[in-house]
XYZ file of C-alpha atoms in Angstrom:
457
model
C 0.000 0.000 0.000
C 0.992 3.428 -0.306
C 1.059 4.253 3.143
C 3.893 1.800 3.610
C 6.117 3.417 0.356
C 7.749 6.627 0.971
C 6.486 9.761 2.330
C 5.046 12.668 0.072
C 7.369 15.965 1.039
C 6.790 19.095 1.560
C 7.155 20.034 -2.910
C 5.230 16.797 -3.397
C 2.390 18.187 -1.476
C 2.801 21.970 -2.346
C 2.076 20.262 -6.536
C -0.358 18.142 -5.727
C -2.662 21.040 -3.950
C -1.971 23.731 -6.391
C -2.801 21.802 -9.290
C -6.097 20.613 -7.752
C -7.138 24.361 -6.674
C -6.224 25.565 -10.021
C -9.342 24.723 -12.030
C -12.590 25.468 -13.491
C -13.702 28.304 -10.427
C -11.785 31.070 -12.249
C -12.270 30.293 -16.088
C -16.221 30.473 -14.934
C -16.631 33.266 -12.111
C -14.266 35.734 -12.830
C -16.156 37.597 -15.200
C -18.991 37.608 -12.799
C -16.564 38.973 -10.041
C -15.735 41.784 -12.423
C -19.115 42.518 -12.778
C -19.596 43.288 -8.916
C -16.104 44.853 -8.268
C -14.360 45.716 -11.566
C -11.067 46.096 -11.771
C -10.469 45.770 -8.125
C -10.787 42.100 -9.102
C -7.311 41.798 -8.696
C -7.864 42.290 -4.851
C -10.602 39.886 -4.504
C -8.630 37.240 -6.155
C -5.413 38.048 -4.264
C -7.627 38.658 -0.447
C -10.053 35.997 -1.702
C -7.798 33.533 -1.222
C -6.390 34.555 1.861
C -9.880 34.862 3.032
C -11.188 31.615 2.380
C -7.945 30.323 3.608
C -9.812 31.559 6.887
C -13.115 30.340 6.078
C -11.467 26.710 5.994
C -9.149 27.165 8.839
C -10.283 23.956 10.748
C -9.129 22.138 8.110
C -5.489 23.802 8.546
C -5.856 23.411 12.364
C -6.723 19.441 12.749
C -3.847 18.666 10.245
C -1.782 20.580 12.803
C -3.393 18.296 15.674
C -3.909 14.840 14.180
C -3.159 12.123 11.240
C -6.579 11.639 9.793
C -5.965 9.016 7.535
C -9.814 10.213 6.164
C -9.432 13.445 5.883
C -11.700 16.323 5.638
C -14.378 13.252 6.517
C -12.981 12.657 9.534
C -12.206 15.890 10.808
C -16.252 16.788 10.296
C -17.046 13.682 12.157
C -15.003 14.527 14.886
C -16.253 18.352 15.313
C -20.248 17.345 13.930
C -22.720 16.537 17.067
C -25.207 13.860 15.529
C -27.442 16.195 13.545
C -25.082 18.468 11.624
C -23.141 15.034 10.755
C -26.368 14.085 8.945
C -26.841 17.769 7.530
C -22.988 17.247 6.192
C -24.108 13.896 4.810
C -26.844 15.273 3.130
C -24.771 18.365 2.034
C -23.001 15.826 -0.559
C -25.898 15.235 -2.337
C -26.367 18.815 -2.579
C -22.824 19.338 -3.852
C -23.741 17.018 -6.739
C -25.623 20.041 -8.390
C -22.865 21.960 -8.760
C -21.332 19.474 -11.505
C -24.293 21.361 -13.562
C -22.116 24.785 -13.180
C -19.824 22.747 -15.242
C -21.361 22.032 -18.390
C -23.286 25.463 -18.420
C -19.671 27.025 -18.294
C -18.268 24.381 -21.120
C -21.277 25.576 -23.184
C -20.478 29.279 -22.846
C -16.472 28.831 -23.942
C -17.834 26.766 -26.705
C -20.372 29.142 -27.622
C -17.650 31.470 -28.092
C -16.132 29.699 -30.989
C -19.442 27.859 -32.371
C -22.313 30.672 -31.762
C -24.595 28.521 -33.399
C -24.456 26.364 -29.883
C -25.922 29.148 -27.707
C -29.459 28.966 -28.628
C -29.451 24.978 -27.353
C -27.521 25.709 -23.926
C -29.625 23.454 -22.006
C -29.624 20.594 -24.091
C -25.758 20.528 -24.973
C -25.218 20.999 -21.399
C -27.333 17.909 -20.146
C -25.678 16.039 -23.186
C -22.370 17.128 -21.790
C -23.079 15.879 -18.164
C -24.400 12.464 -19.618
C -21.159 11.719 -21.711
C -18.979 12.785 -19.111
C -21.243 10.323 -16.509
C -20.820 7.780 -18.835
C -17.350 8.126 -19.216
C -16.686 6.835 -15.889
C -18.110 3.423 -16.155
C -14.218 2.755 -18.008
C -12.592 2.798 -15.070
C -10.551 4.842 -12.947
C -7.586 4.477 -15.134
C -8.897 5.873 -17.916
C -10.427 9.129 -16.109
C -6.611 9.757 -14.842
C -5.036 9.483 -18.677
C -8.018 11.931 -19.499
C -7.154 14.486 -16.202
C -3.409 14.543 -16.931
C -3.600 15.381 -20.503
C -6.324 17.868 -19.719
C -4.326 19.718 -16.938
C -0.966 20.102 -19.079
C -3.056 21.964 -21.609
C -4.766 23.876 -19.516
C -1.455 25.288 -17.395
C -0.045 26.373 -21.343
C -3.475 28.066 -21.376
C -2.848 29.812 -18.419
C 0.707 30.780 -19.458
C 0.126 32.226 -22.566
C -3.038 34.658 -21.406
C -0.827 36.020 -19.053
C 2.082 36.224 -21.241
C 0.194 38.105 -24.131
C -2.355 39.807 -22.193
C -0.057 41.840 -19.690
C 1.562 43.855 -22.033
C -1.912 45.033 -23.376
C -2.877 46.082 -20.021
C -4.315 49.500 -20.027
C -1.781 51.800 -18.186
C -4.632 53.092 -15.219
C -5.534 50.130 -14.319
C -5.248 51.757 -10.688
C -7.153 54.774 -11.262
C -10.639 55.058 -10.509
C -11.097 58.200 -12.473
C -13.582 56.034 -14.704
C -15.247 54.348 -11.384
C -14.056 51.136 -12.524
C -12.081 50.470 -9.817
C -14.205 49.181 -6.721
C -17.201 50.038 -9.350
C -19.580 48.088 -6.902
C -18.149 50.424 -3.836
C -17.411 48.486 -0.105
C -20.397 45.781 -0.870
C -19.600 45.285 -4.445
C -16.268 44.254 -3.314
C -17.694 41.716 -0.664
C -19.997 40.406 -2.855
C -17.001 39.468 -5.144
C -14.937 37.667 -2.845
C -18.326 35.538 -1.828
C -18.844 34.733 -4.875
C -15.476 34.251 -6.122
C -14.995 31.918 -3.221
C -15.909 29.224 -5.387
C -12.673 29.853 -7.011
C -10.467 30.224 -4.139
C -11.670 27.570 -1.886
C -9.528 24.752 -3.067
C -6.172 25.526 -1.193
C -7.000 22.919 1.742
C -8.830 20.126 0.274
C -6.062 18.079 -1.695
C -3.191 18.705 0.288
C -5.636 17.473 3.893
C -6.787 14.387 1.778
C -3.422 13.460 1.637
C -2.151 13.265 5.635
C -1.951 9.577 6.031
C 0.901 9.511 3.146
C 2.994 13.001 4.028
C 6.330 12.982 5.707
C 5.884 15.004 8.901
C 2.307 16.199 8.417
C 1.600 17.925 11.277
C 3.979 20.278 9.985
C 4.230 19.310 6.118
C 0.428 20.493 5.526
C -0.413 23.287 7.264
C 3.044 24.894 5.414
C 2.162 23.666 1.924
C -1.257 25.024 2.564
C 0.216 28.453 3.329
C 2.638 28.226 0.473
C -0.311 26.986 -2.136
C -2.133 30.187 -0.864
C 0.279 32.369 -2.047
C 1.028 30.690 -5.240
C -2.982 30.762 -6.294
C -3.215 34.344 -5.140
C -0.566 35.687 -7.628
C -1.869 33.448 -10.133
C -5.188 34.575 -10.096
C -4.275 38.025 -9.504
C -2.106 38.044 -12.734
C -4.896 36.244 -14.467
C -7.420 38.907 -12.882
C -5.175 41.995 -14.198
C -5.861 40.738 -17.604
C -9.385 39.975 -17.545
C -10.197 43.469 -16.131
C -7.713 45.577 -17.548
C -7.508 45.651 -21.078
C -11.058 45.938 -22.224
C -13.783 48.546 -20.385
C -15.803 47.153 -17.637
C -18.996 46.867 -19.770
C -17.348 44.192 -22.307
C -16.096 42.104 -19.618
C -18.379 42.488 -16.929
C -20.159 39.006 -16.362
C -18.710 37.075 -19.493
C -15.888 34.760 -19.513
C -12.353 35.115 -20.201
C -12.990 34.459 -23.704
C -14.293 38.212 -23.969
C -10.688 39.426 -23.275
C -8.663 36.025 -25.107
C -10.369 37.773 -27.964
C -8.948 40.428 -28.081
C -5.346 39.633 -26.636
C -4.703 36.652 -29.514
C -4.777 36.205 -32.668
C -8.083 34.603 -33.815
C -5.906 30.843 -34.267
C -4.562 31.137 -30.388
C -8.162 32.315 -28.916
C -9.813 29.452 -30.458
C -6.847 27.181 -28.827
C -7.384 28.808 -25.842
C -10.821 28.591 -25.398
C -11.180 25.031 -26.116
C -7.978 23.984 -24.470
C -7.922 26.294 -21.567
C -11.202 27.180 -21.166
C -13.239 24.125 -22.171
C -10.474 21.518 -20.717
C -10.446 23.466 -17.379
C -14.018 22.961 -16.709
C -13.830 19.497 -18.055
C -11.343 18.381 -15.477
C -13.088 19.424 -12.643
C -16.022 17.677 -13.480
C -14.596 14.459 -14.501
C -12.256 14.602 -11.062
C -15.831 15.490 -9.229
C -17.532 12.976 -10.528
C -15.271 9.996 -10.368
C -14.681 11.110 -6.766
C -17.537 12.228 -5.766
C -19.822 8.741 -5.483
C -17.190 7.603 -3.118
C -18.264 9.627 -0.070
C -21.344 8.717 -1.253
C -20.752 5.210 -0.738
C -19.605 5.871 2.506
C -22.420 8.037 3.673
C -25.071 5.041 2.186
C -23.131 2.464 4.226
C -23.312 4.882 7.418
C -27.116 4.683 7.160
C -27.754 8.264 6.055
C -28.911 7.429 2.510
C -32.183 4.370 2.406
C -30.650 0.972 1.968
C -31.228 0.592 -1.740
C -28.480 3.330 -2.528
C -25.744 0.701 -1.091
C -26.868 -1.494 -4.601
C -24.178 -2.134 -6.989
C -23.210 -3.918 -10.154
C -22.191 -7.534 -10.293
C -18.783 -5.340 -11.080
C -19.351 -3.220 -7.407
C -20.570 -0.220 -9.669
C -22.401 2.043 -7.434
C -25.557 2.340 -9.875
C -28.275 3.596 -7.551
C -25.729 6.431 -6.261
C -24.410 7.569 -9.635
C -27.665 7.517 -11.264
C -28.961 9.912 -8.154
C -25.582 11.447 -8.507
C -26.755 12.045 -12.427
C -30.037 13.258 -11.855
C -29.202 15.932 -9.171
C -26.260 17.506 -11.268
C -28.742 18.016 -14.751
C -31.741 19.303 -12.053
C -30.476 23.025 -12.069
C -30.376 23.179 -16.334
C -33.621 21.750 -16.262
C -35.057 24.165 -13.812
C -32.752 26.991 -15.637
C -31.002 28.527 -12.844
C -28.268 31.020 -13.835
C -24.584 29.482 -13.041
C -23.719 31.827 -10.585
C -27.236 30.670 -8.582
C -25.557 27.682 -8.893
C -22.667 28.501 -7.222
C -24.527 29.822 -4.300
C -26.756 27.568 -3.416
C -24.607 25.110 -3.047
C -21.696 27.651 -1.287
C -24.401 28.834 1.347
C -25.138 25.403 2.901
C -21.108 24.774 3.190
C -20.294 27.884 4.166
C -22.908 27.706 7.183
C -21.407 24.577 8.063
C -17.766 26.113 8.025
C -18.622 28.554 10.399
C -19.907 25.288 12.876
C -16.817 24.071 12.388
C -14.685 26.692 12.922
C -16.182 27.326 16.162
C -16.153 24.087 17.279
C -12.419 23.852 16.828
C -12.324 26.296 20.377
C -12.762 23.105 22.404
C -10.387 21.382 20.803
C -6.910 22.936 22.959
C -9.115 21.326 25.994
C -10.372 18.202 24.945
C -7.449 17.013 23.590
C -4.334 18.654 25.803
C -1.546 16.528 24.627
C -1.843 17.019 20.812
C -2.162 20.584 21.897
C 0.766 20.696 23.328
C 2.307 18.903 19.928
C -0.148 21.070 17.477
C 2.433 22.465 14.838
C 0.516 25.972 15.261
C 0.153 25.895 18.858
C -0.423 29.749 20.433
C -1.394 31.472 23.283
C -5.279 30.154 23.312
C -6.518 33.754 23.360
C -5.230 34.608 19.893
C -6.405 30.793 19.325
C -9.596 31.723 19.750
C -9.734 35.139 17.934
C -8.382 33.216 15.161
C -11.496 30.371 14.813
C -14.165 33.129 15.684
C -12.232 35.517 12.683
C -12.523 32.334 10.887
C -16.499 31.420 11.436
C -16.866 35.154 10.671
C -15.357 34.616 6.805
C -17.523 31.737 6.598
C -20.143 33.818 7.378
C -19.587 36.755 5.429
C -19.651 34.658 2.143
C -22.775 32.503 3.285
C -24.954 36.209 4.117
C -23.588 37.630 0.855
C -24.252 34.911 -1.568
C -27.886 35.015 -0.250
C -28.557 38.235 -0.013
C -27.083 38.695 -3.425
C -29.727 35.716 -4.886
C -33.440 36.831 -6.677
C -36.597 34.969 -6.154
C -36.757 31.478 -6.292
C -33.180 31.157 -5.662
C -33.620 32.648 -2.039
C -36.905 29.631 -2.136
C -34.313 27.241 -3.284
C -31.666 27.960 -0.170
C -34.040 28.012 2.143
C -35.655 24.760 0.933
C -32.066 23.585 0.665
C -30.897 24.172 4.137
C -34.085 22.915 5.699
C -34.450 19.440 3.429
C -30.705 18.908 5.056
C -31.489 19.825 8.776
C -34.851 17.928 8.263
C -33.397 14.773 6.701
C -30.758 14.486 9.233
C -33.999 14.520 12.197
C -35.419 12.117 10.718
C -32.620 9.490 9.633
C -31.822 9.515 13.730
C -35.522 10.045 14.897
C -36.187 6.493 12.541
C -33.252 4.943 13.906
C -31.799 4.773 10.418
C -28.646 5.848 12.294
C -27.440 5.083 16.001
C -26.039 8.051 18.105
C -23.963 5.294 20.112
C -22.704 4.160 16.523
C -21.864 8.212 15.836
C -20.329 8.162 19.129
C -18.033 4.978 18.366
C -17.083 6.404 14.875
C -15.694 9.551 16.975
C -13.764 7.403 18.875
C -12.412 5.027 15.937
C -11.471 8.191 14.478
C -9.389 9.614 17.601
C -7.724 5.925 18.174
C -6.854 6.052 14.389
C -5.135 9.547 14.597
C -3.402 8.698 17.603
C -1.848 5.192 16.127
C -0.493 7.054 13.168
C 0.669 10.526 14.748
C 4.044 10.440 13.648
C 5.065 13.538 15.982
């Protein structure tokens, strides 16, 4: 097994997580971000990161504490009291319909190039999601040989939009002598980084999926997840200058970055770079999601949360019921024709909510657990400590109020409907019995024993 082969440093891990936040969040929000902010996108995508850096600070302070060979799973079911581990249960199915933000963005780079696409958005995007569904009944191997390829094209996209763009970046980019620069004022520029969290949330989630195999990890990933902060926030922020500074605010505001690859390349490069960086960076976030996706799902069926007949497979242990649930969730939103940033936000709202839970509930943890305390890689005086996971529940926060006060109509329904469905599920899975507290209980404890057998400190 892996564990057992040798341990992933410090510039292993640093790779792994930047290419994993990388993706699909900034080819399809930033235009959107402009439209809120302007050209003081380049400060939402630089403090954006930084700022949901705090928003996911528990998962940065249980790496310091303890080996969770599960994760981000088994730091929730450590924190989560028996309902909110059923709302985060729950929450995954929920997650599913962002997959459809996906294809609606693949549709808009490809309208781009092939206007004659645009009219039929809905049903190229559902056709989309059900190749892309299919493509995963070849096997894991196969999804990886698609990824890699993907990802090597899309970092050449990257490099070349900066490399042509910059130069061709309007001299006042600074200036707000034409208001474009915090054109949305104070809440504009709130509203940006909320919904531009999307984009910068990634910088914890490979690199704490990956304890159980790092060398030193109580002090490998919190560091790498520091450095991979930095690294996306001048990326994005060079990336951002572009978008926002070479064309006026009106031709940029909302659309993608094919509005500005337009203009920056000749016509032979922008149709390279919208299919290959554009089109290919969306695609590999929603082939990674959903070949990895169904897993947790497994795990959540097995746990009781989901009704036995989810736990049916294959005579090949393929996870039909899940996937075709999995399916049918992520081509919901096209069919009901939300907008892609609704998307976004409903399903950012319920995680952010739960971020702010678990930020909190990381106060208790200096007391209930004294000796990895007194081992935790970014042990401090416990009053800062404390500043640091309320400043942290208060991120969370600010981009859960923002995103919904930001929504129209029936998205503000749909949240609502949303948050209670996963509150009201979770009741009633433990009301039925469906799922034991005592099992919860002994899961918490399997988890701690775990963490304590492979603490390598």
């Amino acid at each position: 097994m892996e564990e057992h082969g040798k341990k992933l440093g410090m510039l292993n891990i640093f790779g792994l997580g930047l290419g994993g936040a990388i993706g699909s969040g900034i080819f399809v929000l930033l235009g959107f971000g402009i439209g809120y902010t302007g050209r003081s996108i380049v400060l939402v995508c630089v403090g954006g990161c930084l700022f949901m850096l705090l928003a996911y600070m528990y998962n940065v302070i249980m790496s310091s504490m303890f080996v969770f060979k599960g994760g981000d799973y088994s730091q929730k079911a450590l924190l989560f009291n028996p309902t909110m581990t059923g709302f985060s249960a729950t929450m995954a199915l929920v997650n599913s319909m962002a997959m459809s933000s996906y294809a609606l963005g693949m549709v808009n780079y490809i309208s781009a190039v092939f206007p004659g696409v645009a009219p039929f958005t809905r049903p190229v995007a559902i056709l989309i999601m059900t190749l892309f569904f299919a493509s995963t009944l070849r096997g894991s191997r196969f999804i990886t040989l698609l990824e890699n390829a993907m990802t090597v094209i899309l970092i050449g996209a990257i490099a070349i939009f900066v490399v042509f763009g910059m130069p061709q970046v309007r001299p006042d980019y600074f200036s707000n002598a034409d208001g474009g620069f915090f054109h949305g004022g104070f809440a504009g520029f709130v509203s940006a980084i909320a919904i531009m969290g999307w984009a910068c949330q990634g910088t914890t989630m490979a690199p704490v999926s990956m304890v159980a195999v790092t060398e030193k990890p109580k002090k490998t990933i919190p560091l790498a997840i520091l450095w991979i902060t930095v690294a996306l926030a001048v990326i994005y922020g060079v990336m951002s200058i572009v978008a926002a500074g070479v064309l006026p605010y009106d031709q940029v505001a909302g659309a993608n970055l094919g509005a500005t690859a337009k203009v920056i390349f000749p016509n032979s490069i922008y149709i390279m770079f919208v299919l290959g960086g554009g089109v290919f960076a969306i695609a590999t976030s929603l082939l990674g999601g959903i070949a990895m996706f169904r897993y947790p799902l497994m795990k959540i069926a097995e746990d009781g949360w989901l009704p036995p007949v989810f736990k049916k497979t294959t005579k090949n242990g393929f996870p039909w019921v899940i996937q075709l649930a999995f399916y049918l969730l992520s081509v919901m939103p096209i069919l009901l024709g939300f907008s892609l940033d609704s998307i976004i936000s409903l399903v950012m709202i319920p995680s952010m909510v739960m971020n702010v839970y678990l930020n909190m509930a990381c106060i208790t943890l200096p007391k209930k657990y004294p000796d990895q305390w007194k081992k935790c890689a970014l042990r401090m005086p416990i009053p800062v400590y404390n500043i640091i996971c309320v400043l942290s529940a208060a991120c969370a926060g600010v981009v859960a109020f923002n995103l919904f006060k930001d929504l129209k109509g029936k998205d503000i329904i749909a949240s609502i409907v949303i948050l209670a469905i996963c509150a009201g599920f979770s009741l009633l899975r433990i009301h039925t019995g469906a799922v034991k507290k005592e099992f919860l209980e002994e899961n918490k404890k399997a988890i701690i024993v775990q963490a304590l057998a492979d603490d390598e400190e």
